[in-house]
XYZ file of C-alpha atoms in Angstrom:
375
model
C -8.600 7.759 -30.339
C -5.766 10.203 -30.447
C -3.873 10.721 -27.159
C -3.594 14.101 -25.200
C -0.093 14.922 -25.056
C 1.467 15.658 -21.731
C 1.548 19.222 -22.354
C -1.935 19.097 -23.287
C -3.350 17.334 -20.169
C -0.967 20.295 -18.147
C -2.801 23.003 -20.027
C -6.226 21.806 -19.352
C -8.222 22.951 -16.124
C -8.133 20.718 -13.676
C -11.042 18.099 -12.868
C -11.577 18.928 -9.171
C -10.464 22.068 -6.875
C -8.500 21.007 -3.805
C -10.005 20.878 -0.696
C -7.771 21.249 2.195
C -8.466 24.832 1.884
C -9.739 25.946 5.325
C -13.050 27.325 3.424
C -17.003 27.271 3.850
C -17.795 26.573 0.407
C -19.750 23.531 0.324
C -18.527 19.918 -1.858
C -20.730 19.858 -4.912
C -20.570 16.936 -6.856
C -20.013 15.972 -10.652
C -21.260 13.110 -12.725
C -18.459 11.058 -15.079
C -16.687 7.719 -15.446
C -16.189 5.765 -12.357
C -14.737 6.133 -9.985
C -16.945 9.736 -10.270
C -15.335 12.843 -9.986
C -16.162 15.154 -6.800
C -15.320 19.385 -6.965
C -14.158 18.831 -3.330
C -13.937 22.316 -0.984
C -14.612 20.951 2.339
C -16.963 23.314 5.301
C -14.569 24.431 7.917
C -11.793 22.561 6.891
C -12.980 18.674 7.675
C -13.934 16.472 5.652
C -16.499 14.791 7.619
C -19.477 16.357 6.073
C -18.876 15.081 2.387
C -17.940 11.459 3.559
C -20.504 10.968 5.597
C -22.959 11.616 3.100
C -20.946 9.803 0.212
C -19.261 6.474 1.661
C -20.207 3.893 3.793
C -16.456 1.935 3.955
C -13.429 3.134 4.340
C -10.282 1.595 3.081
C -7.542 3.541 5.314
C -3.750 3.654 4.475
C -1.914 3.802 8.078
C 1.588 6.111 7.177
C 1.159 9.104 6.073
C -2.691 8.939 6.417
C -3.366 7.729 10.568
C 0.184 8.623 11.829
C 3.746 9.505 10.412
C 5.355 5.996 11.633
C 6.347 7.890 14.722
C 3.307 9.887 16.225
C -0.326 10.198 15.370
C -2.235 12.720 13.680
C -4.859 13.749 15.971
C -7.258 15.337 14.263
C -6.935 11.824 12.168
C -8.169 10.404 15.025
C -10.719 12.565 15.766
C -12.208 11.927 12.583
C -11.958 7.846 12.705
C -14.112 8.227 16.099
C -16.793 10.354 14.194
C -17.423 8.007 11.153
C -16.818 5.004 13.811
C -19.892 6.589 15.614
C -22.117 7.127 12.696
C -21.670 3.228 11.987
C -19.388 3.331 8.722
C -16.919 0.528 8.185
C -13.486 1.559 8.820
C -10.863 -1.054 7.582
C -7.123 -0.436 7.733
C -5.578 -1.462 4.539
C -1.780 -1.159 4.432
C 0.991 -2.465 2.290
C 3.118 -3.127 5.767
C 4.542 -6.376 5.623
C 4.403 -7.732 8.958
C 1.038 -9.596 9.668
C -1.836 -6.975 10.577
C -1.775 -8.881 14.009
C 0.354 -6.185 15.416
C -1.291 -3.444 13.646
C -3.832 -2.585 16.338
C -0.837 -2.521 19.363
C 0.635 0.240 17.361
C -2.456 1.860 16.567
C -4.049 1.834 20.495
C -0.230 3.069 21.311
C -1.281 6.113 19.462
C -4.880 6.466 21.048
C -6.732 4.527 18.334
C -9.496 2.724 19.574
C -9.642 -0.757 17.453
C -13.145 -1.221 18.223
C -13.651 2.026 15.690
C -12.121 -0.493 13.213
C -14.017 -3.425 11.627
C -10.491 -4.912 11.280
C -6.927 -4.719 9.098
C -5.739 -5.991 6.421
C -2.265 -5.766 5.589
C 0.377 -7.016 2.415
C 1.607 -9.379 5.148
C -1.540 -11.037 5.276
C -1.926 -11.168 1.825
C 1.807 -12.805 1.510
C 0.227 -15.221 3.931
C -2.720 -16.394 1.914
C -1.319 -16.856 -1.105
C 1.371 -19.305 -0.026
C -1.232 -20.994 1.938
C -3.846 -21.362 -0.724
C -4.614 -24.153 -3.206
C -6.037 -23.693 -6.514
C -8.610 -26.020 -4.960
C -9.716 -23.292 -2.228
C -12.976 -21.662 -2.456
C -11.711 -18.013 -2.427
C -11.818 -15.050 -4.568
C -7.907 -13.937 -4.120
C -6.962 -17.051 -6.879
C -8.439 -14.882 -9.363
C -7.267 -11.401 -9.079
C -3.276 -12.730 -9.851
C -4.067 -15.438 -11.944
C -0.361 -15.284 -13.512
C 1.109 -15.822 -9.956
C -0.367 -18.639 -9.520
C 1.649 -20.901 -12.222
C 5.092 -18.693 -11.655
C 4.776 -20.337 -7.851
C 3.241 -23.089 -8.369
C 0.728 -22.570 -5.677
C -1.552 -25.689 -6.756
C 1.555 -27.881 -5.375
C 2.331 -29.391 -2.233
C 5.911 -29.023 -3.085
C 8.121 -26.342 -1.020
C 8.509 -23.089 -2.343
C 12.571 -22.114 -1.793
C 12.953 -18.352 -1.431
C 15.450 -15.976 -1.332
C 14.317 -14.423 1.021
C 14.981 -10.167 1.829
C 13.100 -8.866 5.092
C 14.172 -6.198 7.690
C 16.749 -6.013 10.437
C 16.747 -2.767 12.323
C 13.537 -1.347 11.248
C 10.995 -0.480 13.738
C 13.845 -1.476 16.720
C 13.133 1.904 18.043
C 9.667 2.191 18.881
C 9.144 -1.609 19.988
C 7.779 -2.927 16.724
C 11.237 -4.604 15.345
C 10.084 -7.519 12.861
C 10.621 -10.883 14.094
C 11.095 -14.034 11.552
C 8.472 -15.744 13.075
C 6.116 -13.165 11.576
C 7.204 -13.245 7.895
C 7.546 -17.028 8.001
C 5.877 -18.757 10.718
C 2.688 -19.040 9.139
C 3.888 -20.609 5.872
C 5.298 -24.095 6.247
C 5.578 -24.321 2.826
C 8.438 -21.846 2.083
C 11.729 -22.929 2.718
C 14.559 -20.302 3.127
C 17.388 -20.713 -0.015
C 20.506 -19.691 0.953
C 21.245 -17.846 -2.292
C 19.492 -17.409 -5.527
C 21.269 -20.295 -7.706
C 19.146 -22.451 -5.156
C 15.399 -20.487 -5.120
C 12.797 -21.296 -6.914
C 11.397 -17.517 -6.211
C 12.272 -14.052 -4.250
C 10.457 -13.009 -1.423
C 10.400 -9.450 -0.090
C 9.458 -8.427 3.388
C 11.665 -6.044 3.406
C 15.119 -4.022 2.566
C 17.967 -4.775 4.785
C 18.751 -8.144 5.702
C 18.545 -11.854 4.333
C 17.236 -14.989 5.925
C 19.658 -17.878 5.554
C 19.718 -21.015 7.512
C 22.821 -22.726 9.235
C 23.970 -26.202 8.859
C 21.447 -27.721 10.793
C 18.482 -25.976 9.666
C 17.676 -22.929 11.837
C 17.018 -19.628 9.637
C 18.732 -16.889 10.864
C 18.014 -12.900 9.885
C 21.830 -11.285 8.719
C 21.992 -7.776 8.292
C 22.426 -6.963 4.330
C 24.284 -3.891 2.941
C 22.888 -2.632 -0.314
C 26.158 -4.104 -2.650
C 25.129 -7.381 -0.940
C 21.257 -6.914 -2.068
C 21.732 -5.904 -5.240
C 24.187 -8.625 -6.221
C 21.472 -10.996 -4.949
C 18.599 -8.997 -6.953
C 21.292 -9.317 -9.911
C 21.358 -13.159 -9.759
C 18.227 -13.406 -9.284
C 16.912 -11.850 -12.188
C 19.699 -13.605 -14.565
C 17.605 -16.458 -13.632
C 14.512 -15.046 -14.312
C 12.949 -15.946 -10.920
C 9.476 -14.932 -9.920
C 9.186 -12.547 -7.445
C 6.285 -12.106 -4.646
C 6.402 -8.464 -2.940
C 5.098 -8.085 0.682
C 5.234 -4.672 0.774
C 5.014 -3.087 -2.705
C 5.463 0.911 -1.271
C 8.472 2.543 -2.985
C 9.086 4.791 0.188
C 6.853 5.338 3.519
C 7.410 8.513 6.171
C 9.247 7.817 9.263
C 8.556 11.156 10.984
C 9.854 13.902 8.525
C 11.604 11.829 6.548
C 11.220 9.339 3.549
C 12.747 5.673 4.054
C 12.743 3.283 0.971
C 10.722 -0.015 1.183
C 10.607 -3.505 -0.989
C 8.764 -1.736 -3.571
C 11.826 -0.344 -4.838
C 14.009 -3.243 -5.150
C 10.878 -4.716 -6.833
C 11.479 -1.571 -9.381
C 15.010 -2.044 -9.413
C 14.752 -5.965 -10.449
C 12.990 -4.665 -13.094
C 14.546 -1.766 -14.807
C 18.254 -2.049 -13.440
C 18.257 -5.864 -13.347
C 16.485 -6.656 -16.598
C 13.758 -9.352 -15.024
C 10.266 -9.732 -16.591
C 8.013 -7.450 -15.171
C 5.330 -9.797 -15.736
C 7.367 -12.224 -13.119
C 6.499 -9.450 -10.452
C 3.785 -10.336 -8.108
C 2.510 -6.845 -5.793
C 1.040 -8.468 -2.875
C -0.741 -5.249 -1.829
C -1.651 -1.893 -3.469
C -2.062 -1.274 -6.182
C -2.932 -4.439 -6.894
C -6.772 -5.649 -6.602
C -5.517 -8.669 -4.859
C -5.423 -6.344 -1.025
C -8.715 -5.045 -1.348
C -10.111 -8.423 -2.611
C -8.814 -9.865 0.527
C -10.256 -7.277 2.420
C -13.982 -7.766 0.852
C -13.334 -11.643 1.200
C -12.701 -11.640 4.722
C -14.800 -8.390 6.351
C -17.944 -9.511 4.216
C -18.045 -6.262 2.146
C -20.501 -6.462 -0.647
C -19.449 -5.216 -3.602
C -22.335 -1.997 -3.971
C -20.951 -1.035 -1.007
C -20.232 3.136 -1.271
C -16.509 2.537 -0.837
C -13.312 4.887 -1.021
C -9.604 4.091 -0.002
C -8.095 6.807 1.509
C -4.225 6.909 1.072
C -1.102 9.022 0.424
C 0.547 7.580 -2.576
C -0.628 7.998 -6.257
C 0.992 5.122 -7.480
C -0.155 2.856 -4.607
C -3.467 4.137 -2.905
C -4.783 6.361 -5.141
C -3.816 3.569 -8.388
C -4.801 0.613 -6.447
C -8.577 2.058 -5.509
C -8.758 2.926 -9.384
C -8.022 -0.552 -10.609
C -10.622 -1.691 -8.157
C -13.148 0.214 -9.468
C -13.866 2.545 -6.427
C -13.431 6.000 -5.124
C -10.438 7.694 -3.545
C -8.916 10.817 -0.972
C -5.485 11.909 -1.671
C -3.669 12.956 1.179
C -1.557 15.832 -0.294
C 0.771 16.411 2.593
C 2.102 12.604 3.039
C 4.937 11.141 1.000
C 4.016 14.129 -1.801
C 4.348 16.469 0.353
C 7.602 18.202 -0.594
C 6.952 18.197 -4.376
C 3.226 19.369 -3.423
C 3.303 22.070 -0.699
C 6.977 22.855 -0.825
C 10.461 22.289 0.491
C 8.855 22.465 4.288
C 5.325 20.394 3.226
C 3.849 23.160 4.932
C 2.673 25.547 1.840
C -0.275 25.858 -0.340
C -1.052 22.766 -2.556
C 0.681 23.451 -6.245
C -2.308 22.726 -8.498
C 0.120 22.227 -11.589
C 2.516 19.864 -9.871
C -0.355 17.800 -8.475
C -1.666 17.059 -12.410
C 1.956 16.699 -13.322
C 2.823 13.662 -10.389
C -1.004 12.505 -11.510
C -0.200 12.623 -14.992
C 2.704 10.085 -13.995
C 1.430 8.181 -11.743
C -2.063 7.422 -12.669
C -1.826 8.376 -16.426
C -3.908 10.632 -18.968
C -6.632 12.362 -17.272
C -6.939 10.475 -14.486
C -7.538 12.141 -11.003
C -7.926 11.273 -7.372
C -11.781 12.046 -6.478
C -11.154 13.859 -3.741
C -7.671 15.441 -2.663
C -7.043 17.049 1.152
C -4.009 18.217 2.531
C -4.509 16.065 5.603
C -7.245 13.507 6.698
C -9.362 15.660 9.186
């Protein structure tokens, strides 16, 4: 089949009208390839009316989406209690990789109720499972990585050395600092290496600091510049390690601004470093291995009306495509410059949206349904 040029795709009318519009047009719907595409213009501004009647489970994406990493979006919360009420399945589904444990302290912090919430699942958790399963284990995760699983060597009892990259100062602020016990407690099989020369694999919790251990044992966090990271990145891939990503976002927003996360030194191993791509394991979205996880463990049968609702095209939007299921863009999150303008605060810009979806997701592929904000 011949392929559409990028030009072409840019030319052609777009396959659903934007719907953050404050507008009382109602959603009308359009048959095609799944995940269908919906002609979204949402009554009065919400978008309660159309998901009611369309989904029954909701995978949510926390920043960006629920709150900006600093305060919530109310009228996000507004609309979690009305779906809550009407009985659909709200699951949080974020590529944070701490252990969704604390995920509900943040969210009630914020005036989220967790009993709205049939639970979370987060890239932390997933870390967690797959260095704690066996190819013996009776669960559906072994198959959605199946690579992974040899690059590892998860089917041994062996320890698993990592270099291992994870935060320092991030989150200090607001009372949510990462502690090592939560990237490492739960996996008595990983043992921290000192320096890559010595790992068997990388593993990324997050950007600015390295676990090492002392002479007796104890594994310490040390703050990390970004010479210091990349050199280790740089030996790394020389060796060709394997690398297993606990938080595959490129960036997140931290009130109005944009802070880079593991995703991009999983980029930057890649294309600056020269390491197989192939060797790169995403432990969260895109990947199918998140919402697998999230089926696995919440009992969520698979002709379930889902959607994931997120505000990345290469990581919500992507990841609910690969899995087969619908999606809601949230124009104004981590897009929302290049969307609504320097401020975030114009119009949506119809052409630039195809463009960054032209990119992102590839030809002729569009979110189902795209709102400026989730209310």
């Amino acid at each position: 089949r011949e392929r559409k040029s990028k030009d072409d795709i840019m030319a052609s009318p777009p396959r659903l009208t934007v719907g953050a519009a404050r507008t009382n047009r109602v959603a009308t719907r359009t048959r095609g390839p799944a995940p269908r595409a919906l002609t979204c213009a949402c009554a009065q501004g919400t978008l309660l009316p159309l998901l009611e009647q369309e989904y029954d489970c909701f995978f949510l994406d926390q920043f960006g989406v629920l709150h900006d990493g600093k305060d919530p979006y109310p009228l996000a919360r507004d609309l979690c209690r009305k779906l809550a009420a009407q009985n659909k399945r709200l699951v949080v589904l974020s590529n944070s990789s701490r252990l969704s444990t604390s995920t509900f302290d943040r969210l009630e912090s914020m005036g989220y109720d967790r009993n709205w919430f049939a639970g979370c699942v987060t890239s932390g958790d997933v870390a967690r499972a797959v260095l704690t399963t066996r190819e013996g284990d009776d669960t559906a995760i072994l198959r959605a990585d199946g690579r992974m699983w040899s690059d590892v060597q998860l089917g041994s009892d062996e320890p698993l050395r990592c270099l291992h990259l994870t935060w320092s100062q991030r989150g200090a602020k607001d009372g949510f600092k990462t502690k090592q016990t939560i990237d490492l407690g739960e996996t008595p099989r990983v043992e921290v290496a000192n320096d890559p020369e010595s790992a068997d694999a990388v593993l990324i919790h997050g950007t600015e600091a390295v676990t090492r251990t002392d002479e007796s044992g104890v594994a310490e966090v040390h703050p990390a510049g970004e010479g210091e990271v990349e050199d280790l990145l740089r030996r790394a891939a020389a060796r060709n390690l394997p690398m297993l990503v606990a938080n595959p976002d490129l960036v997140t927003v931290s009130g109005e601004e944009l802070v880079a996360m593991p995703g991009s030194l999983a980029r930057k191993y890649v294309e600056d470093f020269g390491a197989p791509r192939e060797r790169v394991h995403l432990l969260g979205k895109p990947s199918p291995i998140i919402y697998t996880l999230a089926c696995e463990k919440f009992g969520i049968p698979k002709g379930e009306r889902m959607v994931a609702v997120g505000d990345s095209l290469e990581h919500d939007i992507k990841g609910a495509r690969q899995f087969g299921i619908d999606s809601v863009f949230i124009s104004a999150g981590i897009h929302g410059r290049q969307l609504h303008g320097p401020d975030g605060l114009g119009d949506l810009d119809a052409e630039a949206l195809r463009s960054l979806c032209f990119e992102a997701l590839g030809e002729g592929s569009m979110p189902t349904i795209v709102s400026k904000h989730f209310e």
